[in-house]
Amino acid sequence: MGKVTGFLEIDRQVHKYQPASDRIRHFREFTLPMSDKEVEKQAARCMDCGIPYCHGPTGCPVHNQIPDWNDLVYNGDWDNAIRNLHSTNNFPEFTGRICPAPCEEACTLNLEDIPVAIKTIEQAIADKAYETGHIRPYPPEKKTGKRVAVIGSGPAGMAAAQQLGRAGHDVHVYERESRPGGLMRYGIPDFKIEKHYIDRRIEQMQGEGVSFHCGVNVGVDKPVAELLAEYDAVLYCGGSETPRPANIPGDDLDGVHDAMPYLVQQNKRIGGEPIQSVAWPSPPIVAGGQHVVVVGGGDTASDCVGTAFRQGAVRVTQLDIRPQPPEKEDKLTVWPYWATKMRTSSSQAEGAEREFQVATLEFIGEDGQLTGVKCCEVDEKRKPIAGTEFVIRADLAFIAIGFAGPAIVGPVSELDGQMKTAIDSRRSKNVEANDRDYKTSVEKLYAAGDVRRGQSLVVWAIREGRQAACSIDEALMGSTVLPR
């Protein structure tokens, strides 16, 4: 794969960013793309490693054939590279931008901390496909006469809908918000993925026969039972939306918010939509001129940090209850799995102050308005250490500690109540469906993505959507040619 001696001759390079002082002035993507020749050189570094862990179960959930398309890019065959990439991944322009790239962690060259720049190459292939007109509608040659409804238009729902549409089924996607895309559109900031990439895919899918019904809150406006009566199969891809409760005293003060209403509002502003959301109602939240504290150490917390800086926050502090991780992992113990090590996101690099091994004890305020966050240091068991308390000034605080499961109001409340479907025994209330055929205990009802597995990565949602589509197609037709 690639150039036999490429990894010895060519240094690892990834696309660079605009300087932080420039990029915080706008909400557009800020990566500086590499030239085709530069990308081809990076693809040449893919070595003939014998067992390519990058596309195995430890590296890529959708099993992208990474060495194959690296070799095609190295040889300048971009057309076949995108065909190969699309054979496993419906939306590489999404994953090339927002996937944390476990494939690079699993790369053999990561044993020397110089993995192949897989994510950069994937994004370049996808963007090249748009330039060359490869991403266009591919309608099925014939229709099956079967009708399938998909609830939710996030990455799982979109992937399933496209696969089922290409199999010849009449596919209808129901989306609660005014535009398709789910949390990719409304939860992930534009500076990480601009929404015209989603719009292009929706346009392609519509050209392939998929219908989108926006502004329909299934389980509220339209019962799931009604869909089950109208369609031959229904796939629920509602995502994981209920914030995990923090149970921190003072979280009812003005100025304390869950992360998602804040991110959704800003995405709606940029998209020219009214900022109020059906799922995340909240008064207007803007961080301009404010001292901001973000509770949590994950991607959603980082997105709050980057959004706050772009809105003009004076200071942003991020609190993480976990210890500060080591700069480098023990390769022989961890590789090829995802390693716990010090990572700095682009948003954190824009000036965030990060506090590790710190617990949030209380939000404090005056006259009902947040004024500060009381914290303390914790030991290895996350127990507070007496005498280490301190207060951080805060005008706004965002709680970003993850999600506990799907939205309660909607399909879940109907399924758990009237229809008595299996809701798993955990507090998350995820819809129970196995990962072999994605069937629930309700006839004709399937579930895939975060609504089934809990909060996860976009690439896992795409995988589950594709596999659910394969299962549905086989159930409806007796056999399937869709990849699993």
PDB file of N, CA and C in Angstrom, residues 166-207:
ATOM      1  N   ARG A 166     -31.577   3.604  -2.149  1.00  0.00           N
ATOM      2  CA  ARG A 166     -30.823   3.029  -3.266  1.00  0.00           C
ATOM      3  C   ARG A 166     -31.200   1.575  -3.508  1.00  0.00           C
ATOM      4  N   ALA A 167     -31.768   0.926  -2.486  1.00  0.00           N
ATOM      5  CA  ALA A 167     -32.253  -0.443  -2.667  1.00  0.00           C
ATOM      6  C   ALA A 167     -33.605  -0.474  -3.382  1.00  0.00           C
ATOM      7  N   GLY A 168     -34.193   0.711  -3.597  1.00  0.00           N
ATOM      8  CA  GLY A 168     -35.438   0.783  -4.348  1.00  0.00           C
ATOM      9  C   GLY A 168     -36.681   0.986  -3.514  1.00  0.00           C
ATOM     10  N   HIS A 169     -36.528   1.171  -2.215  1.00  0.00           N
ATOM     11  CA  HIS A 169     -37.695   1.376  -1.367  1.00  0.00           C
ATOM     12  C   HIS A 169     -38.122   2.848  -1.377  1.00  0.00           C
ATOM     13  N   ASP A 170     -39.368   3.078  -1.081  1.00  0.00           N
ATOM     14  CA  ASP A 170     -39.902   4.433  -0.954  1.00  0.00           C
ATOM     15  C   ASP A 170     -39.672   4.878   0.488  1.00  0.00           C
ATOM     16  N   VAL A 171     -38.704   5.771   0.689  1.00  0.00           N
ATOM     17  CA  VAL A 171     -38.239   6.120   2.034  1.00  0.00           C
ATOM     18  C   VAL A 171     -38.718   7.519   2.409  1.00  0.00           C
ATOM     19  N   HIS A 172     -39.278   7.634   3.621  1.00  0.00           N
ATOM     20  CA  HIS A 172     -39.749   8.917   4.138  1.00  0.00           C
ATOM     21  C   HIS A 172     -39.083   9.167   5.487  1.00  0.00           C
ATOM     22  N   VAL A 173     -38.383  10.295   5.597  1.00  0.00           N
ATOM     23  CA  VAL A 173     -37.664  10.648   6.825  1.00  0.00           C
ATOM     24  C   VAL A 173     -38.441  11.733   7.557  1.00  0.00           C
ATOM     25  N   TYR A 174     -38.711  11.506   8.840  1.00  0.00           N
ATOM     26  CA  TYR A 174     -39.449  12.459   9.664  1.00  0.00           C
ATOM     27  C   TYR A 174     -38.499  13.132  10.643  1.00  0.00           C
ATOM     28  N   GLU A 175     -38.444  14.460  10.579  1.00  0.00           N
ATOM     29  CA  GLU A 175     -37.516  15.247  11.397  1.00  0.00           C
ATOM     30  C   GLU A 175     -38.297  16.277  12.217  1.00  0.00           C
ATOM     31  N   ARG A 176     -38.017  16.322  13.510  1.00  0.00           N
ATOM     32  CA  ARG A 176     -38.701  17.235  14.419  1.00  0.00           C
ATOM     33  C   ARG A 176     -38.370  18.700  14.142  1.00  0.00           C
ATOM     34  N   GLU A 177     -37.114  18.994  13.802  1.00  0.00           N
ATOM     35  CA  GLU A 177     -36.686  20.373  13.563  1.00  0.00           C
ATOM     36  C   GLU A 177     -37.079  20.821  12.151  1.00  0.00           C
ATOM     37  N   SER A 178     -36.769  22.080  11.834  1.00  0.00           N
ATOM     38  CA  SER A 178     -37.202  22.653  10.556  1.00  0.00           C
ATOM     39  C   SER A 178     -36.323  22.244   9.390  1.00  0.00           C
ATOM     40  N   ARG A 179     -35.145  21.679   9.669  1.00  0.00           N
ATOM     41  CA  ARG A 179     -34.245  21.235   8.615  1.00  0.00           C
ATOM     42  C   ARG A 179     -33.623  19.895   9.015  1.00  0.00           C
ATOM     43  N   PRO A 180     -33.270  19.075   8.035  1.00  0.00           N
ATOM     44  CA  PRO A 180     -32.655  17.776   8.360  1.00  0.00           C
ATOM     45  C   PRO A 180     -31.216  17.933   8.842  1.00  0.00           C
ATOM     46  N   GLY A 181     -30.724  16.889   9.495  1.00  0.00           N
ATOM     47  CA  GLY A 181     -29.328  16.856   9.922  1.00  0.00           C
ATOM     48  C   GLY A 181     -29.138  16.475  11.372  1.00  0.00           C
ATOM     49  N   GLY A 182     -30.197  16.598  12.189  1.00  0.00           N
ATOM     50  CA  GLY A 182     -30.070  16.216  13.591  1.00  0.00           C
ATOM     51  C   GLY A 182     -29.015  17.038  14.308  1.00  0.00           C
ATOM     52  N   LEU A 183     -28.306  16.395  15.235  1.00  0.00           N
ATOM     53  CA  LEU A 183     -27.293  17.119  16.005  1.00  0.00           C
ATOM     54  C   LEU A 183     -26.083  17.514  15.165  1.00  0.00           C
ATOM     55  N   MET A 184     -25.926  16.909  13.988  1.00  0.00           N
ATOM     56  CA  MET A 184     -24.851  17.386  13.109  1.00  0.00           C
ATOM     57  C   MET A 184     -25.122  18.814  12.670  1.00  0.00           C
ATOM     58  N   ARG A 185     -26.406  19.121  12.432  1.00  0.00           N
ATOM     59  CA  ARG A 185     -26.753  20.482  12.029  1.00  0.00           C
ATOM     60  C   ARG A 185     -26.880  21.409  13.232  1.00  0.00           C
ATOM     61  N   TYR A 186     -27.539  20.937  14.283  1.00  0.00           N
ATOM     62  CA  TYR A 186     -27.904  21.835  15.372  1.00  0.00           C
ATOM     63  C   TYR A 186     -27.010  21.730  16.601  1.00  0.00           C
ATOM     64  N   GLY A 187     -26.236  20.666  16.722  1.00  0.00           N
ATOM     65  CA  GLY A 187     -25.405  20.509  17.903  1.00  0.00           C
ATOM     66  C   GLY A 187     -23.934  20.782  17.669  1.00  0.00           C
ATOM     67  N   ILE A 188     -23.438  20.469  16.481  1.00  0.00           N
ATOM     68  CA  ILE A 188     -22.015  20.645  16.177  1.00  0.00           C
ATOM     69  C   ILE A 188     -21.813  22.005  15.518  1.00  0.00           C
ATOM     70  N   PRO A 189     -20.914  22.833  16.048  1.00  0.00           N
ATOM     71  CA  PRO A 189     -20.762  24.199  15.518  1.00  0.00           C
ATOM     72  C   PRO A 189     -20.316  24.225  14.054  1.00  0.00           C
ATOM     73  N   ASP A 190     -20.656  25.332  13.398  1.00  0.00           N
ATOM     74  CA  ASP A 190     -20.277  25.507  11.995  1.00  0.00           C
ATOM     75  C   ASP A 190     -18.764  25.548  11.810  1.00  0.00           C
ATOM     76  N   PHE A 191     -18.022  25.984  12.832  1.00  0.00           N
ATOM     77  CA  PHE A 191     -16.579  26.045  12.641  1.00  0.00           C
ATOM     78  C   PHE A 191     -15.948  24.650  12.592  1.00  0.00           C
ATOM     79  N   LYS A 192     -16.728  23.628  12.934  1.00  0.00           N
ATOM     80  CA  LYS A 192     -16.243  22.254  12.783  1.00  0.00           C
ATOM     81  C   LYS A 192     -16.787  21.603  11.517  1.00  0.00           C
ATOM     82  N   ILE A 193     -18.028  21.904  11.164  1.00  0.00           N
ATOM     83  CA  ILE A 193     -18.600  21.422   9.903  1.00  0.00           C
ATOM     84  C   ILE A 193     -19.651  22.418   9.435  1.00  0.00           C
ATOM     85  N   GLU A 194     -19.400  23.023   8.285  1.00  0.00           N
ATOM     86  CA  GLU A 194     -20.366  23.960   7.720  1.00  0.00           C
ATOM     87  C   GLU A 194     -21.556  23.177   7.181  1.00  0.00           C
ATOM     88  N   LYS A 195     -22.723  23.745   7.331  1.00  0.00           N
ATOM     89  CA  LYS A 195     -23.945  22.984   7.089  1.00  0.00           C
ATOM     90  C   LYS A 195     -24.291  22.802   5.612  1.00  0.00           C
ATOM     91  N   HIS A 196     -23.570  23.480   4.719  1.00  0.00           N
ATOM     92  CA  HIS A 196     -23.851  23.249   3.296  1.00  0.00           C
ATOM     93  C   HIS A 196     -23.457  21.831   2.884  1.00  0.00           C
ATOM     94  N   TYR A 197     -22.582  21.180   3.648  1.00  0.00           N
ATOM     95  CA  TYR A 197     -22.260  19.775   3.351  1.00  0.00           C
ATOM     96  C   TYR A 197     -23.468  18.887   3.622  1.00  0.00           C
ATOM     97  N   ILE A 198     -24.198  19.184   4.683  1.00  0.00           N
ATOM     98  CA  ILE A 198     -25.427  18.439   4.957  1.00  0.00           C
ATOM     99  C   ILE A 198     -26.464  18.728   3.873  1.00  0.00           C
ATOM    100  N   ASP A 199     -26.598  20.008   3.504  1.00  0.00           N
ATOM    101  CA  ASP A 199     -27.580  20.392   2.483  1.00  0.00           C
ATOM    102  C   ASP A 199     -27.321  19.668   1.168  1.00  0.00           C
ATOM    103  N   ARG A 200     -26.050  19.539   0.803  1.00  0.00           N
ATOM    104  CA  ARG A 200     -25.709  18.851  -0.450  1.00  0.00           C
ATOM    105  C   ARG A 200     -26.128  17.388  -0.404  1.00  0.00           C
ATOM    106  N   ARG A 201     -25.920  16.754   0.723  1.00  0.00           N
ATOM    107  CA  ARG A 201     -26.311  15.348   0.845  1.00  0.00           C
ATOM    108  C   ARG A 201     -27.835  15.200   0.829  1.00  0.00           C
ATOM    109  N   ILE A 202     -28.537  16.109   1.471  1.00  0.00           N
ATOM    110  CA  ILE A 202     -29.997  16.055   1.444  1.00  0.00           C
ATOM    111  C   ILE A 202     -30.492  16.201   0.007  1.00  0.00           C
ATOM    112  N   GLU A 203     -29.896  17.134  -0.726  1.00  0.00           N
ATOM    113  CA  GLU A 203     -30.272  17.328  -2.126  1.00  0.00           C
ATOM    114  C   GLU A 203     -29.999  16.065  -2.934  1.00  0.00           C
ATOM    115  N   GLN A 204     -28.845  15.432  -2.696  1.00  0.00           N
ATOM    116  CA  GLN A 204     -28.529  14.184  -3.389  1.00  0.00           C
ATOM    117  C   GLN A 204     -29.559  13.106  -3.066  1.00  0.00           C
ATOM    118  N   MET A 205     -29.893  12.965  -1.785  1.00  0.00           N
ATOM    119  CA  MET A 205     -30.824  11.928  -1.366  1.00  0.00           C
ATOM    120  C   MET A 205     -32.225  12.176  -1.924  1.00  0.00           C
ATOM    121  N   GLN A 206     -32.622  13.440  -1.977  1.00  0.00           N
ATOM    122  CA  GLN A 206     -33.923  13.749  -2.577  1.00  0.00           C
ATOM    123  C   GLN A 206     -33.932  13.370  -4.053  1.00  0.00           C
ATOM    124  N   GLY A 207     -32.794  13.574  -4.725  1.00  0.00           N
ATOM    125  CA  GLY A 207     -32.674  13.172  -6.117  1.00  0.00           C
ATOM    126  C   GLY A 207     -32.722  11.666  -6.300  1.00  0.00           C
TER     127      GLY A 207
END
